[in-house]
Amino acid sequence: MFEFPKDFWWGTSTSSYQVEGDNFYSDWWWWEKERDLEPSGKCCRHYELYKQDFDLAKALNHNAHRFSIEWARIEPKKGFFDLSQIQHYRDVVISLRERNLEPIVTLNHFTLPLWFVKEGGWLNKKAVDYFLHYVERVVEGLSFGVHFWITINEPIVYIYQSYFKGIWPPGERSFLKSIKIYKRLVLAHINSYKLIHRIYKEKNLNPPLVSIAKHLRGFSCLTRNPYHKFIFSFKDYLFNFMMLDDLIRNKSLDFIGVNYYTVEFLPKNSLQLKDIPKNNLGWFIYPEGLYSLLLKLKRYNLDIFILENGISTGDDNQRWSFIEAHLKQIHKAIEKKVRVIGYLYWSLLDNFEWEKGFSPRFGLIEVDYQSFRRTVRRSAKNFSKICKESKL
Ligand code: FCB
């Protein structure tokens, strides 16, 4: 029996662009056409169906839900703030609260307004100010019901895909620009952190809890080769810890938000790798990697919230064993006094997986993209028992 703390957060994560549909003013809407990708179109129609989706989450005994705000809806044209869209997200927060689901709100989950990107995106000297204007409006509007804020989702993944590999908008491939963006995102976070805290103070609200969603990747070296070991400790620092160190030095994290999916092994041709299972996107399944990362995070002495962990698979039994195995590793870390406060599975619904389109299936709930019908998978039912009793 694996018991979790009584007040543990249990639920799922989503992001606006990946579930809402019809995000006409976002950079991704343009990008899909530019690169001839599968269009997100109506997506899961979650923008209209959110109440019904939250009913399902409630019925599955979740007590938390992470979603993101689409900046391009709030500010479709530079300087024009659409109050009806802020109202929409207020309604989303109210609907979650009515169902006893704690809202965890992400301000930026990869997508940006197209006008912002056409003006140079994060490279524009005014980028951070633009972002803060948006953050201010949203936080003013939603502070009444939100305690947990995530400023930016996976900043390093965004930089890598959008400015280094160039497969996400704006499609740049430049090391120098990547460094510039890194600095901008760090600044955007720190200033948003201060702004959010200031707004809560002015309104006499309890202090909010603000963080980022940090993608952590396991790096596992299967040899004693010192060169391999050096490469991996360097990668581990660059991808996993450099930004956390920067943000913590600036006292701008109230807890650590963690997204964990997979691991990278060296050497890549090792025979041992043939025994390690993969998901249907070819990502290694390696729950032990989460355990070692959690132990490394202990040094920061902050609460840790698992904000994403999930698998794309056509085999729902595999999804269930994935969840079980990761929860066991989390439990093991808690026993070692790592302060994990919650676990959100990615994702509530099958959704739009960026350049890969709709074929990956990450959902606890299946979505039929013709009828938009939802079907609760067995893994969701198994997970709901854990959410209910806080034990496995
Ligand atoms: C994470 C992203 C999320 C989703 C999952 C599969 O890196 O934060 O939007 O695409 O991967």
Short mmCIF file of C-alpha atoms and ligand atoms in Angstrom, two decimals:
data_model
loop_
_atom_site.label_atom_id
_atom_site.label_comp_id
_atom_site.label_asym_id
_atom_site.label_seq_id
_atom_site.Cartn_x
_atom_site.Cartn_y
_atom_site.Cartn_z
CA MET A 1 0.00 0.00 0.00
CA PHE A 2 1.31 3.44 -0.98
CA GLU A 3 -0.26 6.26 0.99
CA PHE A 4 -0.04 9.85 -0.16
CA PRO A 5 -0.53 12.94 2.01
CA LYS A 6 -4.20 13.62 2.82
CA ASP A 7 -4.22 17.08 1.25
CA PHE A 8 -2.47 15.93 -1.94
CA TRP A 9 -3.60 17.54 -5.24
CA TRP A 10 -4.89 15.06 -7.81
CA GLY A 11 -6.02 15.89 -11.33
CA THR A 12 -5.00 16.63 -14.88
CA SER A 13 -3.44 19.32 -17.06
CA THR A 14 -4.47 20.85 -20.37
CA SER A 15 -3.43 23.88 -22.40
CA SER A 16 -5.77 26.27 -24.19
CA TYR A 17 -4.52 25.85 -27.74
CA GLN A 18 -4.42 22.07 -27.46
CA VAL A 19 -8.08 21.70 -26.49
CA GLU A 20 -10.13 24.87 -27.09
CA GLY A 21 -10.44 25.16 -30.88
CA ASP A 22 -10.67 28.18 -33.22
CA ASN A 23 -7.77 30.16 -31.81
CA PHE A 24 -7.63 32.35 -34.93
CA TYR A 25 -5.35 35.05 -33.53
CA SER A 26 -2.60 32.77 -32.23
CA ASP A 27 0.77 32.26 -33.87
CA TRP A 28 0.10 28.51 -34.14
CA TRP A 29 -3.01 29.10 -36.25
CA TRP A 30 -0.78 30.82 -38.80
CA TRP A 31 2.04 28.28 -38.33
CA GLU A 32 -0.17 25.28 -39.15
CA LYS A 33 -0.86 26.81 -42.54
CA GLU A 34 2.70 28.02 -43.04
CA ARG A 35 4.11 24.51 -42.49
CA ASP A 36 1.16 22.60 -43.89
CA LEU A 37 0.54 20.83 -40.58
CA GLU A 38 -2.61 19.07 -39.50
CA PRO A 39 -4.90 22.01 -38.56
CA SER A 40 -6.09 22.30 -34.97
CA GLY A 41 -9.49 23.53 -36.22
CA LYS A 42 -12.27 22.96 -33.68
CA CYS A 43 -9.84 20.87 -31.64
CA CYS A 44 -11.77 19.27 -28.72
CA ARG A 45 -14.27 22.18 -28.65
CA HIS A 46 -13.32 22.55 -25.01
CA TYR A 47 -13.90 26.32 -25.25
CA GLU A 48 -17.63 25.55 -25.39
CA LEU A 49 -17.69 22.18 -23.65
CA TYR A 50 -15.54 22.97 -20.62
CA LYS A 51 -18.35 22.56 -18.10
CA GLN A 52 -19.13 19.08 -19.31
CA ASP A 53 -15.40 18.22 -19.24
CA PHE A 54 -15.11 19.51 -15.67
CA ASP A 55 -18.15 17.42 -14.71
CA LEU A 56 -16.17 14.38 -15.85
CA ALA A 57 -13.09 15.46 -13.88
CA LYS A 58 -15.22 15.90 -10.78
CA ALA A 59 -16.91 12.53 -11.26
CA LEU A 60 -13.41 11.03 -11.48
CA ASN A 61 -12.63 12.41 -7.99
CA HIS A 62 -10.06 14.98 -9.10
CA ASN A 63 -9.54 17.93 -6.78
CA ALA A 64 -7.35 20.08 -9.07
CA HIS A 65 -7.18 21.07 -12.72
CA ARG A 66 -4.53 22.93 -14.69
CA PHE A 67 -5.47 24.96 -17.74
CA SER A 68 -3.95 27.86 -19.65
CA ILE A 69 -5.14 31.23 -20.85
CA GLU A 70 -4.84 32.01 -24.55
CA TRP A 71 -3.19 35.44 -24.69
CA ALA A 72 -4.36 35.86 -28.30
CA ARG A 73 -7.99 35.69 -27.15
CA ILE A 74 -7.46 38.28 -24.43
CA GLU A 75 -5.45 40.62 -26.68
CA PRO A 76 -6.20 39.71 -30.31
CA LYS A 77 -4.81 43.05 -31.53
CA LYS A 78 -2.00 44.92 -29.89
CA GLY A 79 -3.40 47.02 -27.04
CA PHE A 80 -6.98 45.83 -27.52
CA PHE A 81 -8.11 43.79 -24.54
CA ASP A 82 -11.27 41.79 -25.09
CA LEU A 83 -13.15 41.86 -21.79
CA SER A 84 -15.58 39.17 -22.88
CA GLN A 85 -12.65 36.75 -23.12
CA ILE A 86 -11.46 37.62 -19.63
CA GLN A 87 -15.03 36.94 -18.55
CA HIS A 88 -14.85 33.55 -20.26
CA TYR A 89 -11.83 32.54 -18.18
CA ARG A 90 -13.49 33.94 -15.03
CA ASP A 91 -16.36 31.58 -15.80
CA VAL A 92 -13.88 28.74 -16.23
CA VAL A 93 -12.46 29.46 -12.76
CA ILE A 94 -15.94 29.69 -11.25
CA SER A 95 -16.95 26.39 -12.87
CA LEU A 96 -13.88 24.70 -11.42
CA ARG A 97 -14.51 26.12 -7.96
CA GLU A 98 -18.16 25.01 -8.10
CA ARG A 99 -16.91 21.47 -8.64
CA ASN A 100 -14.25 21.70 -5.92
CA LEU A 101 -11.47 21.58 -8.46
CA GLU A 102 -8.51 23.79 -7.53
CA PRO A 103 -7.60 25.89 -10.59
CA ILE A 104 -3.93 25.96 -11.54
CA VAL A 105 -3.57 28.63 -14.18
CA THR A 106 -0.82 28.88 -16.80
CA LEU A 107 -0.34 32.32 -18.35
CA ASN A 108 1.73 31.20 -21.30
CA HIS A 109 1.68 27.66 -22.68
CA PHE A 110 3.84 28.04 -25.85
CA THR A 111 1.32 29.95 -27.99
CA LEU A 112 1.48 33.71 -28.51
CA PRO A 113 -0.67 36.31 -30.26
CA LEU A 114 0.28 36.54 -33.91
CA TRP A 115 0.72 40.35 -33.67
CA PHE A 116 3.32 39.81 -30.93
CA VAL A 117 5.26 37.31 -33.03
CA LYS A 118 5.09 39.55 -36.12
CA GLU A 119 6.66 42.31 -34.02
CA GLY A 120 9.63 40.07 -33.26
CA GLY A 121 8.14 38.01 -30.44
CA TRP A 122 10.32 37.71 -27.35
CA LEU A 123 13.24 39.31 -29.26
CA ASN A 124 11.42 42.63 -29.28
CA LYS A 125 12.81 44.93 -26.58
CA LYS A 126 9.27 45.66 -25.44
CA ALA A 127 8.27 41.98 -25.27
CA VAL A 128 8.41 41.69 -21.50
CA ASP A 129 6.32 44.87 -21.11
CA TYR A 130 3.72 43.53 -23.54
CA PHE A 131 3.57 40.28 -21.60
CA LEU A 132 3.19 42.12 -18.30
CA HIS A 133 0.25 44.17 -19.62
CA TYR A 134 -1.49 40.94 -20.47
CA VAL A 135 -0.56 39.30 -17.15
CA GLU A 136 -1.87 42.29 -15.24
CA ARG A 137 -5.28 42.14 -16.94
CA VAL A 138 -5.63 38.41 -16.40
CA VAL A 139 -4.50 38.39 -12.80
CA GLU A 140 -6.72 41.38 -11.97
CA GLY A 141 -9.63 39.44 -13.48
CA LEU A 142 -8.98 36.01 -11.99
CA SER A 143 -7.31 36.64 -8.63
CA PHE A 144 -10.66 36.23 -6.86
CA GLY A 145 -10.55 32.47 -7.39
CA VAL A 146 -6.96 31.48 -8.18
CA HIS A 147 -4.20 30.57 -5.79
CA PHE A 148 -1.72 28.76 -8.07
CA TRP A 149 -0.16 30.59 -11.04
CA ILE A 150 2.26 29.21 -13.62
CA THR A 151 3.84 32.04 -15.60
CA ILE A 152 5.49 30.11 -18.44
CA ASN A 153 5.23 26.49 -19.50
CA GLU A 154 8.52 24.72 -20.27
CA PRO A 155 10.63 27.74 -21.26
CA ILE A 156 13.62 25.63 -22.33
CA VAL A 157 11.47 23.37 -24.54
CA TYR A 158 9.97 26.47 -26.15
CA ILE A 159 13.42 27.96 -26.84
CA TYR A 160 14.69 24.67 -28.22
CA GLN A 161 11.76 24.02 -30.56
CA SER A 162 11.12 27.62 -31.66
CA TYR A 163 14.59 29.20 -31.77
CA PHE A 164 17.07 26.34 -32.00
CA LYS A 165 15.45 23.54 -33.98
CA GLY A 166 13.02 25.89 -35.69
CA ILE A 167 10.10 23.47 -35.87
CA TRP A 168 7.70 25.68 -33.88
CA PRO A 169 6.84 29.31 -34.59
CA PRO A 170 8.62 31.55 -35.39
CA GLY A 171 10.88 28.84 -36.87
CA GLU A 172 14.28 30.37 -36.06
CA ARG A 173 17.50 28.36 -35.90
CA SER A 174 19.98 30.47 -34.03
CA PHE A 175 22.08 29.82 -30.98
CA LEU A 176 22.52 33.52 -30.26
CA LYS A 177 18.82 34.21 -30.45
CA SER A 178 18.18 31.23 -28.17
CA ILE A 179 20.38 32.83 -25.53
CA LYS A 180 18.57 36.16 -25.90
CA ILE A 181 15.20 34.48 -25.51
CA TYR A 182 16.43 32.64 -22.43
CA LYS A 183 17.24 35.97 -20.78
CA ARG A 184 13.90 37.47 -21.84
CA LEU A 185 11.89 34.57 -20.46
CA VAL A 186 13.75 34.67 -17.16
CA LEU A 187 12.98 38.39 -16.93
CA ALA A 188 9.36 37.86 -17.99
CA HIS A 189 8.95 35.32 -15.22
CA ILE A 190 10.65 37.36 -12.49
CA ASN A 191 8.65 40.48 -13.32
CA SER A 192 5.39 38.56 -13.56
CA TYR A 193 6.16 36.94 -10.22
CA LYS A 194 6.53 40.36 -8.61
CA LEU A 195 3.46 41.73 -10.38
CA ILE A 196 1.21 38.85 -9.34
CA HIS A 197 2.32 39.13 -5.72
CA ARG A 198 1.78 42.91 -5.80
CA ILE A 199 -1.76 42.57 -7.14
CA TYR A 200 -2.70 40.07 -4.41
CA LYS A 201 -1.22 42.34 -1.76
CA GLU A 202 -3.12 45.39 -3.03
CA LYS A 203 -6.32 43.39 -2.93
CA ASN A 204 -5.61 42.06 0.54
CA LEU A 205 -5.77 38.49 -0.71
CA ASN A 206 -3.74 35.62 0.70
CA PRO A 207 -0.37 35.47 -1.07
CA PRO A 208 -0.56 33.42 -4.29
CA LEU A 209 1.79 30.56 -5.15
CA VAL A 210 3.70 31.31 -8.34
CA SER A 211 6.07 29.11 -10.35
CA ILE A 212 6.93 27.89 -13.84
CA ALA A 213 6.25 24.44 -15.29
CA LYS A 214 9.76 23.09 -15.67
CA HIS A 215 10.23 20.26 -18.11
CA LEU A 216 12.67 17.82 -16.53
CA ARG A 217 14.27 15.13 -18.60
CA GLY A 218 16.06 12.15 -17.15
CA PHE A 219 19.65 11.72 -18.32
CA SER A 220 21.02 8.29 -17.68
CA CYS A 221 24.53 7.22 -18.52
CA LEU A 222 24.95 3.48 -19.01
CA THR A 223 28.75 3.48 -19.11
CA ARG A 224 31.59 4.64 -16.93
CA ASN A 225 33.10 6.51 -19.86
CA PRO A 226 34.14 9.91 -18.40
CA TYR A 227 33.36 11.72 -21.65
CA HIS A 228 29.78 10.39 -21.64
CA LYS A 229 29.45 11.30 -18.00
CA PHE A 230 30.65 14.82 -18.67
CA ILE A 231 28.23 15.32 -21.58
CA PHE A 232 25.35 14.14 -19.45
CA SER A 233 26.07 16.24 -16.40
CA PHE A 234 26.37 19.24 -18.74
CA LYS A 235 23.03 18.46 -20.41
CA ASP A 236 21.41 17.82 -17.05
CA TYR A 237 22.52 21.26 -15.90
CA LEU A 238 21.57 23.05 -19.12
CA PHE A 239 18.14 21.48 -19.63
CA ASN A 240 17.09 20.79 -16.06
CA PHE A 241 18.74 23.00 -13.50
CA MET A 242 20.23 26.18 -14.99
CA MET A 243 16.95 28.07 -15.18
CA LEU A 244 15.72 26.81 -11.81
CA ASP A 245 18.99 28.06 -10.26
CA ASP A 246 18.51 31.46 -11.91
CA LEU A 247 14.93 31.81 -10.75
CA ILE A 248 15.63 30.65 -7.24
CA ARG A 249 18.56 33.04 -6.95
CA ASN A 250 16.06 35.76 -7.80
CA LYS A 251 13.61 34.49 -5.17
CA SER A 252 10.88 34.10 -7.75
CA LEU A 253 9.58 30.57 -7.16
CA ASP A 254 7.10 29.73 -4.41
CA PHE A 255 7.19 26.06 -5.35
CA ILE A 256 8.63 24.00 -8.20
CA GLY A 257 6.33 22.91 -11.01
CA VAL A 258 7.60 19.77 -12.76
CA ASN A 259 6.68 18.21 -16.10
CA TYR A 260 8.22 14.76 -16.59
CA TYR A 261 7.84 12.40 -19.53
CA THR A 262 11.01 10.58 -20.48
CA VAL A 263 14.74 9.99 -20.35
CA GLU A 264 17.75 10.14 -22.64
CA PHE A 265 20.35 7.38 -22.47
CA LEU A 266 23.98 7.30 -23.45
CA PRO A 267 25.38 5.51 -25.36
CA LYS A 268 22.41 5.52 -27.69
CA ASN A 269 23.35 2.13 -29.17
CA SER A 270 23.64 0.34 -25.83
CA LEU A 271 22.26 -3.21 -25.91
CA GLN A 272 20.52 -2.64 -22.57
CA LEU A 273 18.14 -0.22 -24.30
CA LYS A 274 16.27 -2.95 -26.15
CA ASP A 275 14.57 -3.95 -22.89
CA ILE A 276 13.33 -0.48 -22.03
CA PRO A 277 9.73 0.12 -23.15
CA LYS A 278 8.68 3.13 -25.21
CA ASN A 279 5.46 4.99 -25.83
CA ASN A 280 4.04 5.16 -29.34
CA LEU A 281 6.02 8.34 -30.07
CA GLY A 282 9.26 6.47 -29.36
CA TRP A 283 9.89 8.10 -25.96
CA PHE A 284 11.46 5.81 -23.37
CA ILE A 285 9.29 5.00 -20.36
CA TYR A 286 11.49 5.40 -17.32
CA PRO A 287 9.76 6.17 -14.01
CA GLU A 288 13.04 5.76 -12.09
CA GLY A 289 14.23 8.93 -13.85
CA LEU A 290 11.54 10.92 -12.08
CA TYR A 291 12.66 9.58 -8.72
CA SER A 292 16.27 10.66 -9.21
CA LEU A 293 15.21 14.09 -10.44
CA LEU A 294 12.95 14.58 -7.43
CA LEU A 295 15.81 13.73 -5.11
CA LYS A 296 17.98 16.30 -6.88
CA LEU A 297 15.27 18.93 -6.40
CA LYS A 298 15.37 18.38 -2.65
CA ARG A 299 18.29 20.80 -2.38
CA TYR A 300 15.99 23.74 -3.20
CA ASN A 301 13.90 23.04 -0.13
CA LEU A 302 10.62 23.99 -1.84
CA ASP A 303 7.34 22.17 -2.38
CA ILE A 304 7.17 20.30 -5.67
CA PHE A 305 4.05 19.99 -7.78
CA ILE A 306 4.04 17.46 -10.65
CA LEU A 307 2.14 19.50 -13.26
CA GLU A 308 2.45 17.07 -16.18
CA ASN A 309 3.24 13.39 -16.57
CA GLY A 310 1.66 11.30 -19.27
CA ILE A 311 1.87 8.84 -22.13
CA SER A 312 0.70 8.71 -25.71
CA THR A 313 -0.45 5.19 -26.39
CA GLY A 314 -3.11 3.17 -28.17
CA ASP A 315 -3.04 0.69 -25.31
CA ASP A 316 -4.90 1.95 -22.27
CA ASN A 317 -3.45 -0.80 -20.06
CA GLN A 318 -0.05 0.62 -20.84
CA ARG A 319 -1.34 4.06 -19.76
CA TRP A 320 -2.46 2.65 -16.46
CA SER A 321 0.84 0.90 -15.74
CA PHE A 322 2.64 4.11 -16.69
CA ILE A 323 0.66 6.10 -14.12
CA GLU A 324 1.04 3.45 -11.44
CA ALA A 325 4.77 3.14 -11.95
CA HIS A 326 5.33 6.90 -11.82
CA LEU A 327 3.19 7.28 -8.70
CA LYS A 328 5.24 4.59 -6.98
CA GLN A 329 8.42 6.53 -7.72
CA ILE A 330 6.84 9.73 -6.43
CA HIS A 331 5.80 7.92 -3.29
CA LYS A 332 9.35 6.64 -2.83
CA ALA A 333 10.62 10.22 -3.11
CA ILE A 334 8.06 11.43 -0.55
CA GLU A 335 9.35 8.76 1.82
CA LYS A 336 12.78 10.30 1.35
CA LYS A 337 11.28 13.61 2.53
CA VAL A 338 10.88 15.22 -0.89
CA ARG A 339 7.92 17.59 -0.50
CA VAL A 340 5.67 16.59 -3.41
CA ILE A 341 2.25 18.23 -3.02
CA GLY A 342 0.37 17.02 -6.08
CA TYR A 343 0.22 15.03 -9.31
CA LEU A 344 -1.52 16.11 -12.52
CA TYR A 345 -1.71 13.66 -15.39
CA TRP A 346 -1.26 14.98 -18.97
CA SER A 347 -3.95 15.11 -20.12
CA LEU A 348 -7.64 15.14 -19.24
CA LEU A 349 -8.57 14.71 -22.90
CA ASP A 350 -6.92 13.49 -26.06
CA ASN A 351 -5.75 16.67 -27.75
CA PHE A 352 -3.75 18.52 -30.39
CA GLU A 353 -0.11 17.55 -29.94
CA TRP A 354 1.52 20.48 -31.79
CA GLU A 355 3.38 19.53 -34.98
CA LYS A 356 2.28 15.90 -34.50
CA GLY A 357 -1.39 16.81 -34.81
CA PHE A 358 -4.17 14.68 -33.35
CA SER A 359 -2.75 11.17 -33.71
CA PRO A 360 -1.00 11.00 -30.30
CA ARG A 361 -3.51 9.96 -27.64
CA PHE A 362 -2.55 11.24 -24.19
CA GLY A 363 -6.05 11.50 -22.69
CA LEU A 364 -7.61 9.80 -19.70
CA ILE A 365 -10.71 10.58 -21.74
CA GLU A 366 -10.95 9.65 -25.38
CA VAL A 367 -12.17 12.31 -27.81
CA ASP A 368 -13.94 11.44 -31.04
CA TYR A 369 -12.92 14.30 -33.33
CA GLN A 370 -15.95 13.85 -35.59
CA SER A 371 -18.73 13.91 -33.00
CA PHE A 372 -16.67 15.46 -30.13
CA ARG A 373 -18.03 12.70 -27.94
CA ARG A 374 -16.02 11.94 -24.81
CA THR A 375 -15.42 8.38 -23.59
CA VAL A 376 -13.88 7.78 -20.18
CA ARG A 377 -11.06 5.25 -20.44
CA ARG A 378 -10.45 2.47 -17.92
CA SER A 379 -7.18 4.12 -16.85
CA ALA A 380 -9.23 7.17 -15.82
CA LYS A 381 -11.43 5.00 -13.64
CA ASN A 382 -8.44 3.32 -12.02
CA PHE A 383 -6.81 6.69 -11.44
CA SER A 384 -10.03 8.00 -9.89
CA LYS A 385 -9.79 5.41 -7.11
CA ILE A 386 -6.37 6.75 -6.20
CA CYS A 387 -7.62 10.33 -6.28
CA LYS A 388 -10.45 9.40 -3.97
CA GLU A 389 -8.43 7.62 -1.33
CA SER A 390 -5.03 9.22 -1.81
CA LYS A 391 -3.52 5.76 -1.84
CA LEU A 392 -2.39 3.18 -4.33
C1 FCB B 1 4.72 18.80 -22.85
C2 FCB B 1 3.90 20.04 -23.17
C3 FCB B 1 2.45 19.75 -23.45
C4 FCB B 1 2.24 18.48 -24.24
C5 FCB B 1 3.04 17.35 -23.65
C6 FCB B 1 2.87 16.03 -24.35
O1 FCB B 1 6.07 19.04 -23.09
O2 FCB B 1 3.96 20.96 -22.09
O3 FCB B 1 1.91 20.88 -24.09
O4 FCB B 1 2.53 18.70 -25.56
O5 FCB B 1 4.40 17.68 -23.62
#
